[in-house]
Coordinates of C-alpha atoms and ligand atoms in Angstrom, one line a residue:
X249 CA -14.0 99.0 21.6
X250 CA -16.0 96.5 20.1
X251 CA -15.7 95.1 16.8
X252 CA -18.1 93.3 14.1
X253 CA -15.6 90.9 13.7
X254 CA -12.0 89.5 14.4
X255 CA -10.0 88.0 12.5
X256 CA -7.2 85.9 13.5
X257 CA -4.4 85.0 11.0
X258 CA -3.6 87.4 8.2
X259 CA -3.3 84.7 5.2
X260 CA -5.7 84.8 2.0
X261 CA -8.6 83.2 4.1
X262 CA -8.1 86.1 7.0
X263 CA -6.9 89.3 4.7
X264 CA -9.8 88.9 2.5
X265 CA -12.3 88.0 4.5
X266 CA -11.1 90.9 6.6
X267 CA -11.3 93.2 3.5
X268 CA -14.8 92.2 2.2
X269 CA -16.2 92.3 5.9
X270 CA -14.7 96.1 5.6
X271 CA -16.4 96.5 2.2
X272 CA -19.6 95.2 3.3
X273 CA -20.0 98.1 6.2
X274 CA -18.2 95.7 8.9
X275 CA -15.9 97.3 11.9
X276 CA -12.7 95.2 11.4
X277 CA -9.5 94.2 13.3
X278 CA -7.2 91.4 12.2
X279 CA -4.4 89.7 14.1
X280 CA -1.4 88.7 13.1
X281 CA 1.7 86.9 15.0
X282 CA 4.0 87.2 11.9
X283 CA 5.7 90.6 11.8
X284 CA 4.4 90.6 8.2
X285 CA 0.9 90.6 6.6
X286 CA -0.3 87.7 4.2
X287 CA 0.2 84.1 5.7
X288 CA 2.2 81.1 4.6
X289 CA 0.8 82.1 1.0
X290 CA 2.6 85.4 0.3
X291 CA 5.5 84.9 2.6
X292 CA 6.9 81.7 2.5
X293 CA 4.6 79.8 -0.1
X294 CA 2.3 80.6 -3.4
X295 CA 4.2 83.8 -4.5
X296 CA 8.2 83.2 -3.1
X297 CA 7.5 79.9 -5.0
X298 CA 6.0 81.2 -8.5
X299 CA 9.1 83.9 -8.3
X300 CA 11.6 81.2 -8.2
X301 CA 9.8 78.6 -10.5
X302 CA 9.2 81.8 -13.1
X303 CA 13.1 83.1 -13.3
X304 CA 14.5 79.2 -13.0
X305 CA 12.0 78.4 -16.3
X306 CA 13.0 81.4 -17.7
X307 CA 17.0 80.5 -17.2
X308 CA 15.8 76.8 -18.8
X309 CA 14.3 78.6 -21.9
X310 CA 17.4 80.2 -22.2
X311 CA 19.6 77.2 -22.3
X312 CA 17.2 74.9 -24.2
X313 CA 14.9 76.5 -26.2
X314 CA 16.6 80.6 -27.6
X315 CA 18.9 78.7 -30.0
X316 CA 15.7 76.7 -31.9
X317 CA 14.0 80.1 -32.0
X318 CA 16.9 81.8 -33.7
X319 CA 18.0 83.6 -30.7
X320 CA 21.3 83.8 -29.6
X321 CA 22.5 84.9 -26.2
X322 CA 26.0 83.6 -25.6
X323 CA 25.7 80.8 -22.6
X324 CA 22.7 82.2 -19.9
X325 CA 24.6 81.9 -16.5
X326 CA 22.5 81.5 -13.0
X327 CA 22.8 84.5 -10.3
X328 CA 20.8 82.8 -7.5
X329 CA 21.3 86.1 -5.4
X330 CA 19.7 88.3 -7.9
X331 CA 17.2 85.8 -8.8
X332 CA 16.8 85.3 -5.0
X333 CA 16.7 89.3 -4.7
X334 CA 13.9 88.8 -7.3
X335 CA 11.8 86.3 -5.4
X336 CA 12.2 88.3 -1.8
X337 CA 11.3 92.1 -3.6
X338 CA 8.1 90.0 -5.2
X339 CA 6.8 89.0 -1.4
X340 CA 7.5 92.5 -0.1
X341 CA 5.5 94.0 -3.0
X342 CA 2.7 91.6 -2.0
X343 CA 2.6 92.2 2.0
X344 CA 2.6 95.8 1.5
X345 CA 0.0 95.6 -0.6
X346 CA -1.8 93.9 1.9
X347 CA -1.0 96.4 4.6
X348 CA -1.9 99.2 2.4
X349 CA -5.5 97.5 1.7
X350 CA -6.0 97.1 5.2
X351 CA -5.5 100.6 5.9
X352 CA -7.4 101.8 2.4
X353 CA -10.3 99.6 4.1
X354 CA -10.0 101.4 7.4
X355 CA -9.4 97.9 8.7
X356 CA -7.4 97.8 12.5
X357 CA -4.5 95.6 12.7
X358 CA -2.8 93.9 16.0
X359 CA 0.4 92.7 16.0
X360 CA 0.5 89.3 18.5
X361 CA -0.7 85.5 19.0
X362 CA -4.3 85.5 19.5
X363 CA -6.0 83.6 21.6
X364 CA -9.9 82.7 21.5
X365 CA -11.0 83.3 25.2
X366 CA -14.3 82.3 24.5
X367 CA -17.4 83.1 22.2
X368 CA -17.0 87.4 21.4
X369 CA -13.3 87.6 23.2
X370 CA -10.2 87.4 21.9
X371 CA -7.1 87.9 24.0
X372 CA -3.8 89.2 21.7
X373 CA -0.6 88.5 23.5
X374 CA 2.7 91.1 21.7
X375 CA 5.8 90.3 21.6
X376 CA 6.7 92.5 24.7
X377 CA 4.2 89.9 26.5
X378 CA 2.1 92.4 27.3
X379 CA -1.6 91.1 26.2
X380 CA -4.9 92.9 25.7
X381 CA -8.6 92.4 24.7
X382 CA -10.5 92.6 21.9
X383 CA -14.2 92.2 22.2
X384 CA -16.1 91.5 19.0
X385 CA -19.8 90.2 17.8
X386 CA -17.9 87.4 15.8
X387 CA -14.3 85.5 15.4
X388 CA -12.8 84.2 12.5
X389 CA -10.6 81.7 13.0
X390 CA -8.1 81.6 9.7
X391 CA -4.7 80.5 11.0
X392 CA -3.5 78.6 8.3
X393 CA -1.3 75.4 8.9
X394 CA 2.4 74.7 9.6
X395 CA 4.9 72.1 7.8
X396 CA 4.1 68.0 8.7
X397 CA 6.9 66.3 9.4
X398 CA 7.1 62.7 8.8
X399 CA 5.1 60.5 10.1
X400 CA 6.5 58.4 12.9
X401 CA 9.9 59.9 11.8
X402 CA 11.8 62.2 14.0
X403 CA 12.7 64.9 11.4
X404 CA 15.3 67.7 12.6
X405 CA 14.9 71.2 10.3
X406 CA 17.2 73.1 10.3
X407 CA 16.3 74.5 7.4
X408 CA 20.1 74.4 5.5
X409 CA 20.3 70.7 4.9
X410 CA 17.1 69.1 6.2
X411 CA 14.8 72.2 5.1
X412 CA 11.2 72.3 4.8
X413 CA 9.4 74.7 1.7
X414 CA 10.4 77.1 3.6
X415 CA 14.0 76.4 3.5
X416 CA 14.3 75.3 0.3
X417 CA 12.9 78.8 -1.1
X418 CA 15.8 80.1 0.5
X419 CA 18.8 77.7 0.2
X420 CA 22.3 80.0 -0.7
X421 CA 24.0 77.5 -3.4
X422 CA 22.3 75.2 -5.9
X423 CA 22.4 71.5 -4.1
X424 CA 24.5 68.8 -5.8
X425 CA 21.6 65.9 -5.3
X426 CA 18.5 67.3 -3.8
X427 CA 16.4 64.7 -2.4
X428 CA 12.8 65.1 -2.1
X429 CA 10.7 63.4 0.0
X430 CA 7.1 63.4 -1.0
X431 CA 6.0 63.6 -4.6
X432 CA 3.0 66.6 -4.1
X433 CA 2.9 69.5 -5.4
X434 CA 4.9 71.6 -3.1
X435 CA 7.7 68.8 -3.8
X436 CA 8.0 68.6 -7.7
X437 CA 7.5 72.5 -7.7
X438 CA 10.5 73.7 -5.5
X439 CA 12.2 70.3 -7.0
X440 CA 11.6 71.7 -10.9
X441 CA 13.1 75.1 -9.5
X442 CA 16.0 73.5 -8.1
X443 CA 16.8 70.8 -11.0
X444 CA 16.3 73.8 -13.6
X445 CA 19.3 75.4 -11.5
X446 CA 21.4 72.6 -11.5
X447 CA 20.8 70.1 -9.1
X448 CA 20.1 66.5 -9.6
X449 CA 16.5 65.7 -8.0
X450 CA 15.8 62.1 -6.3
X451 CA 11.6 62.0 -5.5
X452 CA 11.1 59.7 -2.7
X453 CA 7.3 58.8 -2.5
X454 CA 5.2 56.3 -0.9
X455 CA 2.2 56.1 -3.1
X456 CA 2.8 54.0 -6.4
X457 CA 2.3 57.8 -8.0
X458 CA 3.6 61.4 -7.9
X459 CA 0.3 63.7 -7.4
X460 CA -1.8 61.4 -5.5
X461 CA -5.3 62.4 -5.9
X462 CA -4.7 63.7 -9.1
X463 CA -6.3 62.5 -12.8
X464 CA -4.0 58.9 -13.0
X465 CA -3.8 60.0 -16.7
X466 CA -2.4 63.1 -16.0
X467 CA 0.2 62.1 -13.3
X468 CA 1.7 58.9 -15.1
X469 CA 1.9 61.5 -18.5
X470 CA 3.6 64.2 -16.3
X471 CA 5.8 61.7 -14.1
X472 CA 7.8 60.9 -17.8
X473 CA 8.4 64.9 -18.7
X474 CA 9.8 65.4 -15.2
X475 CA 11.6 61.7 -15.5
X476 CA 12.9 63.4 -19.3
X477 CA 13.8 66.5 -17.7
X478 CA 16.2 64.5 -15.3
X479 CA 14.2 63.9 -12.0
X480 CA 14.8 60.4 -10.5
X481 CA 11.8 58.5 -8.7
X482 CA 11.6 56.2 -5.8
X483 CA 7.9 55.6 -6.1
X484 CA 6.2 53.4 -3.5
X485 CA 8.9 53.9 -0.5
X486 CA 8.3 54.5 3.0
X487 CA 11.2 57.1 4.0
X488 CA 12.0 55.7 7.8
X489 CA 15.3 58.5 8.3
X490 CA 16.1 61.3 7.6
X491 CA 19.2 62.9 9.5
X492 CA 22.1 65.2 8.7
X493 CA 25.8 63.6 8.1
X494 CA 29.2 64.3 8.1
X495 CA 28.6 66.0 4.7
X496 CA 24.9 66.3 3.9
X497 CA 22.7 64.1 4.8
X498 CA 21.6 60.8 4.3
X499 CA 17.8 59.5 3.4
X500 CA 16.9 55.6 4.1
X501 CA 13.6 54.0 2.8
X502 CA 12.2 50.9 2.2
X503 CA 9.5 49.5 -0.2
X504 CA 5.7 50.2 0.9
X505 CA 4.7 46.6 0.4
X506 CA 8.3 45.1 1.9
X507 CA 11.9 44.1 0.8
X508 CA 15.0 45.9 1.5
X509 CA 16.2 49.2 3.0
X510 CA 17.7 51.6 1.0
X511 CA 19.8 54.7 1.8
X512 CA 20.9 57.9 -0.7
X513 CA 23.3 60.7 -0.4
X514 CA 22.1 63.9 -0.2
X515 CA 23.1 67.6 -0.2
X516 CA 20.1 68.9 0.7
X517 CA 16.6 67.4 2.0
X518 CA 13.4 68.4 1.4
X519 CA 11.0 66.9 3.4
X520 CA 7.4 68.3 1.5
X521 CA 4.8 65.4 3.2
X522 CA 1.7 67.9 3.2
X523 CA 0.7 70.1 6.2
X524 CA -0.7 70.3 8.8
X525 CA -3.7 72.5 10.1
X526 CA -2.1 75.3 12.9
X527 CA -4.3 75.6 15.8
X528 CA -1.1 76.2 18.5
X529 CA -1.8 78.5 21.2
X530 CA -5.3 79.5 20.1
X531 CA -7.1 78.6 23.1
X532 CA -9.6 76.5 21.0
X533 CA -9.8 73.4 23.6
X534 CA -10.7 75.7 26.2
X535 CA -13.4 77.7 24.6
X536 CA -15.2 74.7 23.4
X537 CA -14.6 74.4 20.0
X538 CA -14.7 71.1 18.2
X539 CA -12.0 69.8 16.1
X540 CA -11.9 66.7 14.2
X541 CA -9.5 63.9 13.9
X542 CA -6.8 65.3 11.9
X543 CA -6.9 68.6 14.2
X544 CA -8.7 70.5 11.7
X545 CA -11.5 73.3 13.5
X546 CA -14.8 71.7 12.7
X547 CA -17.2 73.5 10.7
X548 CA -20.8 73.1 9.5
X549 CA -21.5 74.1 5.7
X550 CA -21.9 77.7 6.4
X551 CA -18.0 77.7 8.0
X552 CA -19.3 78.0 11.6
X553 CA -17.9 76.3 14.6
X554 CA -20.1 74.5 17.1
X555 CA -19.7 77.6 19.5
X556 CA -21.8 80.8 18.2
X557 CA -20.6 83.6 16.7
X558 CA -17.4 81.8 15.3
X559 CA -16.0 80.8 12.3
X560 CA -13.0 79.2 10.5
X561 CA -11.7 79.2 7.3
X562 CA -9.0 78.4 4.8
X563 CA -6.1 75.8 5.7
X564 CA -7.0 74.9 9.2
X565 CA -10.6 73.7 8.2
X566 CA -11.2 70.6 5.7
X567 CA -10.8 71.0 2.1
X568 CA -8.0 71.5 -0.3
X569 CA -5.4 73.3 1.0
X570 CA -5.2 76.2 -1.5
X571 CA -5.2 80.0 -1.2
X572 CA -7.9 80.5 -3.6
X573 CA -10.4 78.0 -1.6
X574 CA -9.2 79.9 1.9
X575 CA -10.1 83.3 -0.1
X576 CA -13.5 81.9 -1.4
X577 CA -14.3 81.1 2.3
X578 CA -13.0 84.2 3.7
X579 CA -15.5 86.5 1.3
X580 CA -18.4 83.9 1.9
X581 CA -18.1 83.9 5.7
X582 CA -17.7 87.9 5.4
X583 CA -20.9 87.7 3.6
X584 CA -22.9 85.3 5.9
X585 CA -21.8 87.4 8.6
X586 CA -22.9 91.1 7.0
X587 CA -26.4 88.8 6.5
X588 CA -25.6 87.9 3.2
X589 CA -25.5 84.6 1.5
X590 CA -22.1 83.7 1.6
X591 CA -21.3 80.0 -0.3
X592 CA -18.2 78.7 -1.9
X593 CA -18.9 75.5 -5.0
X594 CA -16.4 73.2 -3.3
X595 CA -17.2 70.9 -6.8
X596 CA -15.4 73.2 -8.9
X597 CA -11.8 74.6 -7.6
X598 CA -8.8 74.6 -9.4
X599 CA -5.7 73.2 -8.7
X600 CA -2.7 73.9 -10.6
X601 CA 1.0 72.5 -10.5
X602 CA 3.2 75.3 -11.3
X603 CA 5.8 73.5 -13.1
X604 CA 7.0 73.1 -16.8
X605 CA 4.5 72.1 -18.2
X606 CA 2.1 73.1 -15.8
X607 CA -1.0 70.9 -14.6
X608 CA -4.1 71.8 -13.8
X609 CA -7.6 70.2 -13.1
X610 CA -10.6 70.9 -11.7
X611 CA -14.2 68.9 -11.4
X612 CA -13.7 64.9 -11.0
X613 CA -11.1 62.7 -11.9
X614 CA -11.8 59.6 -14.1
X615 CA -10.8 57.7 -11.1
X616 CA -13.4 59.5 -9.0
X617 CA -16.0 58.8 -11.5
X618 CA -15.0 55.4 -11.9
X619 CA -15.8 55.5 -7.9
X620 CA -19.0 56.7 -8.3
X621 CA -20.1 54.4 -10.8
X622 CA -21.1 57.9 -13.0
X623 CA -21.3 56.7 -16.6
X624 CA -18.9 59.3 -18.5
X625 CA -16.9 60.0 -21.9
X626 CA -13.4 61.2 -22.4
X627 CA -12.3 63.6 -25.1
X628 CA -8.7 63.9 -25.0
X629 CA -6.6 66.6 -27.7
X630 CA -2.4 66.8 -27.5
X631 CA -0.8 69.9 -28.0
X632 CA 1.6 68.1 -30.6
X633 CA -1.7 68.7 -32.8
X634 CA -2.0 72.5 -31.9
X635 CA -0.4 75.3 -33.7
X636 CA 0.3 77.6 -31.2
X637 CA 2.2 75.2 -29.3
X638 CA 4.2 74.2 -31.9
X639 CA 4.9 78.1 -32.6
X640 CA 6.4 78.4 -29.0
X641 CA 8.1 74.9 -28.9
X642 CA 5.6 74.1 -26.4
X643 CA 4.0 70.7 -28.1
X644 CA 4.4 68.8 -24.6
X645 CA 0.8 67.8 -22.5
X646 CA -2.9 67.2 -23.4
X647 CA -6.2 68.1 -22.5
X648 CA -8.9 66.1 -21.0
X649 CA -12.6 66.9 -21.0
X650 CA -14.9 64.2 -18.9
X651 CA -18.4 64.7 -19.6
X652 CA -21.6 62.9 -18.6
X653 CA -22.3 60.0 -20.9
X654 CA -26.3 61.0 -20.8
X655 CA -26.6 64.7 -19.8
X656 CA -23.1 65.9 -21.3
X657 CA -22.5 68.3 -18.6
X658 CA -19.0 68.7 -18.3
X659 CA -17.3 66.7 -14.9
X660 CA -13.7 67.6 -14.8
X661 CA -11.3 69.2 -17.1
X662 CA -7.9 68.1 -17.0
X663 CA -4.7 70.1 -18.6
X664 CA -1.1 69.4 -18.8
X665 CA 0.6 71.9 -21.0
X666 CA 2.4 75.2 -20.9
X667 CA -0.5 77.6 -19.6
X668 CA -2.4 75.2 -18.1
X669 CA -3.1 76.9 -14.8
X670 CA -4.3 80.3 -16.9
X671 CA -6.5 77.5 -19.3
X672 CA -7.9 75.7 -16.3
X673 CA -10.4 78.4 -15.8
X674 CA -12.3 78.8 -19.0
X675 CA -13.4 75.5 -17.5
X676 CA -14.2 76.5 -14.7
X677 CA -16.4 78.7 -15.4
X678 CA -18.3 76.7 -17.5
X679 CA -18.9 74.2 -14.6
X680 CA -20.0 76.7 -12.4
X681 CA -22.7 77.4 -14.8
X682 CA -23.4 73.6 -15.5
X683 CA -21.8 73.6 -18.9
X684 CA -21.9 70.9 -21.6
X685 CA -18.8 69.6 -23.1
X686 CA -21.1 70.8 -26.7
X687 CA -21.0 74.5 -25.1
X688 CA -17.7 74.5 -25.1
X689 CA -17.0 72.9 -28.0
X690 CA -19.0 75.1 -29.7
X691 CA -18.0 78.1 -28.2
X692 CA -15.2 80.3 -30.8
X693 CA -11.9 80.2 -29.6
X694 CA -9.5 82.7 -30.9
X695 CA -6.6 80.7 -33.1
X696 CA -3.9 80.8 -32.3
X697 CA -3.9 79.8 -28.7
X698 CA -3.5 77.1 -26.8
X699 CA -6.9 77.4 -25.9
X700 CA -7.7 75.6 -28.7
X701 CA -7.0 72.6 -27.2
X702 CA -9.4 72.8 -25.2
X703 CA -12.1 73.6 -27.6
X704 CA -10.8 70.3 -29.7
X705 CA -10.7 68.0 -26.4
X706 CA -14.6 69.2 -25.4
X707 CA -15.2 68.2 -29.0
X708 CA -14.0 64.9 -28.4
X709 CA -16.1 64.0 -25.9
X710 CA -19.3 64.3 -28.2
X711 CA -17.8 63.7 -32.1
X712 CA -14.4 64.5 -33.4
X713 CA -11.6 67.4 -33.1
X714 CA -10.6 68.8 -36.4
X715 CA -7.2 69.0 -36.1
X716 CA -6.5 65.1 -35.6
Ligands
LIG845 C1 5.7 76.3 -0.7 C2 4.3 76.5 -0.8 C3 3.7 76.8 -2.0 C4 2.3 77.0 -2.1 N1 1.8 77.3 -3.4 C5 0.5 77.5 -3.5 C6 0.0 77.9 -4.8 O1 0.7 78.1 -5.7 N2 -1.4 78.0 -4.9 C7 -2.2 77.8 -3.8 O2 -3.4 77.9 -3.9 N3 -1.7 77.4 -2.6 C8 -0.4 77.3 -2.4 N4 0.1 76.9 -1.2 C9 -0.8 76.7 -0.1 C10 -1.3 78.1 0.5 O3 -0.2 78.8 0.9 C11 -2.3 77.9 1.6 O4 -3.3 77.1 1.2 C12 -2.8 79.2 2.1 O5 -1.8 80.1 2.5 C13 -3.8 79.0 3.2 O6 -4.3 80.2 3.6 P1 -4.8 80.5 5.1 O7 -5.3 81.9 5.1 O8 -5.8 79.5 5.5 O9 -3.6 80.3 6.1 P2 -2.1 80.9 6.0 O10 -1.7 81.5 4.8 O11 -1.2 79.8 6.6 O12 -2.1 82.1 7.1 C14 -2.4 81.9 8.4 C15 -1.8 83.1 9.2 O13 -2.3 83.0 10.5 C16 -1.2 83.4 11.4 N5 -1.5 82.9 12.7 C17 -1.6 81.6 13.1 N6 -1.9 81.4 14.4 C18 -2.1 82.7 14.9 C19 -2.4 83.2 16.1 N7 -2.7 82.4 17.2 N8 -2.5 84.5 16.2 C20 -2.2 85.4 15.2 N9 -1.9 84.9 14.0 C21 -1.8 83.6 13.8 C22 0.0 82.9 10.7 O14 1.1 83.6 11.2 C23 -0.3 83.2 9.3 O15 0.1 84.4 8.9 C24 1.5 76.8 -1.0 C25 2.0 76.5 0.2 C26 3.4 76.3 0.3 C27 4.0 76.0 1.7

């Protein structure tokens, strides 16, 4: 039978793509090697991550904040299988939602590695090794990417002492000294959960800053609340080992720009140095479809490959490596392919850190603009100033709004603070509509919220907050 369109790889690029293809009148089928539905994001990332990061903050506001509120709840104790329980009934509740969408959208699933045989042809191999073909009109390529080791280190997981995310969203005891190598986000998250729990946390990182990339504001700001809250950094070191010992394991580094090797004791490592685009087994080589340098599927602005009649999407094409970008493209390619026009603003997505306080930032950084030799103005507003946040004991972070010095349209917003991820998006919004930093200064914002902040920081930019 032939379909519309095939989608390989069942993460938020492939699912939804593969449920607005369905809406939009397309004949479906999705394949999937994992025995479960929803990628790296449901099952071993975004929502096992935000499980454990939500019940470990909730265990810290227990023990450090209940008492200042007037609430008393004898000592809170950790149950890491319950809480684990928690985290693993959260990502079943996710993939079956997945499965029952698919089903709700009449879309046909195949359980197997596939393979692209060629423009139209996909071959899907089961895990009985039996393999059959699909024929389709179009292919979506949407499978995701797999852990990075270290580079030009030989890195052995095995996921109990030398784990990767994976691992550590699964480890049985809280670690004595958990050493982190790689100060990104998947790093200082699954760190926060595990130094809320307990363990001491050691950041090994080669850049001179934690959240490379990141507004330099923002990430020196945030480096000192984790350093308060008892994380240890080894910032500009180039980890050269990383192997299991007697008892634990043992990291050695050495500085970036020369000097001395170091080593440190570890329970547990967690080796977080990014990812890297999964294209194993797909056949890609052979059909004739171009990758790039880092082995990322090339694509053109509309997400098509150099051979017709396929696509790629999400993690394994360039971009931000984000659920929410690999969903925009999945809906966008669903809608160039049902002959609609399918785009995704690549200027304006989110990014949040989900740790206490969160971060989040979308649009430019100052460095960026610095870069681009754009004339711009800062309006900055702490949350020490903002009543809501002083109501909740939640007075750490800031907001930044970066405007255009001439126009005022509003560049990049910047937020570290309790809430920031939900907060990020009231900016968003206004960039996507090509919003001045006087539109949202001007625009009511109910009091009290946190919100506010943001409202005073936009005001900033063009005359003066109120509350400061
Ligand atoms: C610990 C962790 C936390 C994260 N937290 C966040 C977060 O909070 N927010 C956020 O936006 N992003 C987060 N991410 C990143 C996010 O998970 C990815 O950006 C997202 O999953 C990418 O989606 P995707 O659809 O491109 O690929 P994936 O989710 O990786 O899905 C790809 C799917 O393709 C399947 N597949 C691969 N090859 C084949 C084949 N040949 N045949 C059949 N199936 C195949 C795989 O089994 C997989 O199910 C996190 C990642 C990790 C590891």
């Amino acid at each position: 039978m032939a379909y519309d369109v095939v989608v390989i790889g069942s993460g938020p690029g492939g699912y939804v793509c593969a449920i607005k293809a369905a809406q939009l009148g397309l004949k479906v089928a999705v394949v999937e090697k994992n025995a479960t539905f929803g990628g790296t994001c449901l099952n071993i990332g975004c929502i096992p991550s935000k499980a454990l990061l939500h019940a470990s903050e909730m265990l810290a506001e227990a023990q450090h904040s209940f008492d200042a509120l007037g609430v008393e709840v004898g000592t809170p104790k950790l149950n890491l299988t319950k809480m684990m329980a928690h985290k693993d009934a959260t990502v079943a509740a996710n993939v079956n939602g997945v499965s029952f969408l698919f089903k709700k959208n009449k879309i046909e699933s195949f359980q197997g590695t596939g393979k692209v045989l060629g423009a139209g042809k996909v071959a899907v191999t089961g895990a009985d090794g039996k393999t059959q073909e699909l024929e389709t009109k179009n292919i979506v390529i949407a499978t995701g990417s797999d852990v990075a080791g270290i580079p030009g280190v030989d890195v052995a997981f095995d996921e109990k002492v030398i784990v990767s995310s994976t691992g550590a969203l699964a480890l049985e005891k809280v670690p004595g000294h958990l050493v982190v190598v790689g100060g990104g986000v998947i790093g200082l998250e699954l760190g926060s959960v595990w130094a809320r729990l307990g363990a001491k946390v050691t950041v090994v990182e080669y850049l001179d800053t934690i959240l490379g990339g990141m507004d330099g504001d923002v990430a020196k700001q945030f480096q000192r609340m984790l350093a308060k809250q008892g994380f240890e950094f080894k910032l500009g070191s180039k980890v050269t080992g990383a192997a299991k010992a007697k008892k634990g394991a043992v990291v050695t580094f050495e500085p970036v720009k020369g000097g001395a090797a170091e080593t440190i004791e570890a329970d547990v490592v967690l080796v977080a140095t990014g990812r890297r685009p999964y294209t194993d087994g797909l056949g890609l080589k052979e059909a004739g479809v171009e990758m790039d340098e880092r082995g990322r599927v090339k694509t053109d602005g509309h997400l098509r490959t150099n051979v017709a009649g396929i696509y790629a999407i999400g993690d394994v094409v360039v971009g931000p490596m984000l659920a929410h970008k690999a969903e925009d493209e999945g809906v966008a390619v669903a809608e160039i392919i049902a002959g609609q026009a399918g785009h995704v603003n690549y200027d304006v997505i989110p990014g949040v850190v989900y740790t206490s306080p969160e971060v989040a930032s979308v649009g430019k950084t100052e460095e960026e603009l610095k870069k681009a030799g754009v004339a711009y103005k800062v309006g900055k507003f702490p949350f020490t100033a903002n009543g809501r946040a002083r109501a909740m004991l939640h007075t750490d972070g800031f907001v930044k709004v970066l405007a255009d010095k001439d126009s005022d349209k509003v560049l990049g917003v910047h937020i570290v603070g309790f809430g920031a991820g939900e907060m990020i998006h009231e900016a968003a919004v206004l960039m996507e509509f090509g919003g001045s930093s006087e539109d949202l200064g001007r625009t009511c914002h109910a009091h009290p919220t946190m919100s506010e902040a943001v409202k005073e920081a936009a005001l900033a930019t063009f005359f003066k907050p109120i509350h400061m």
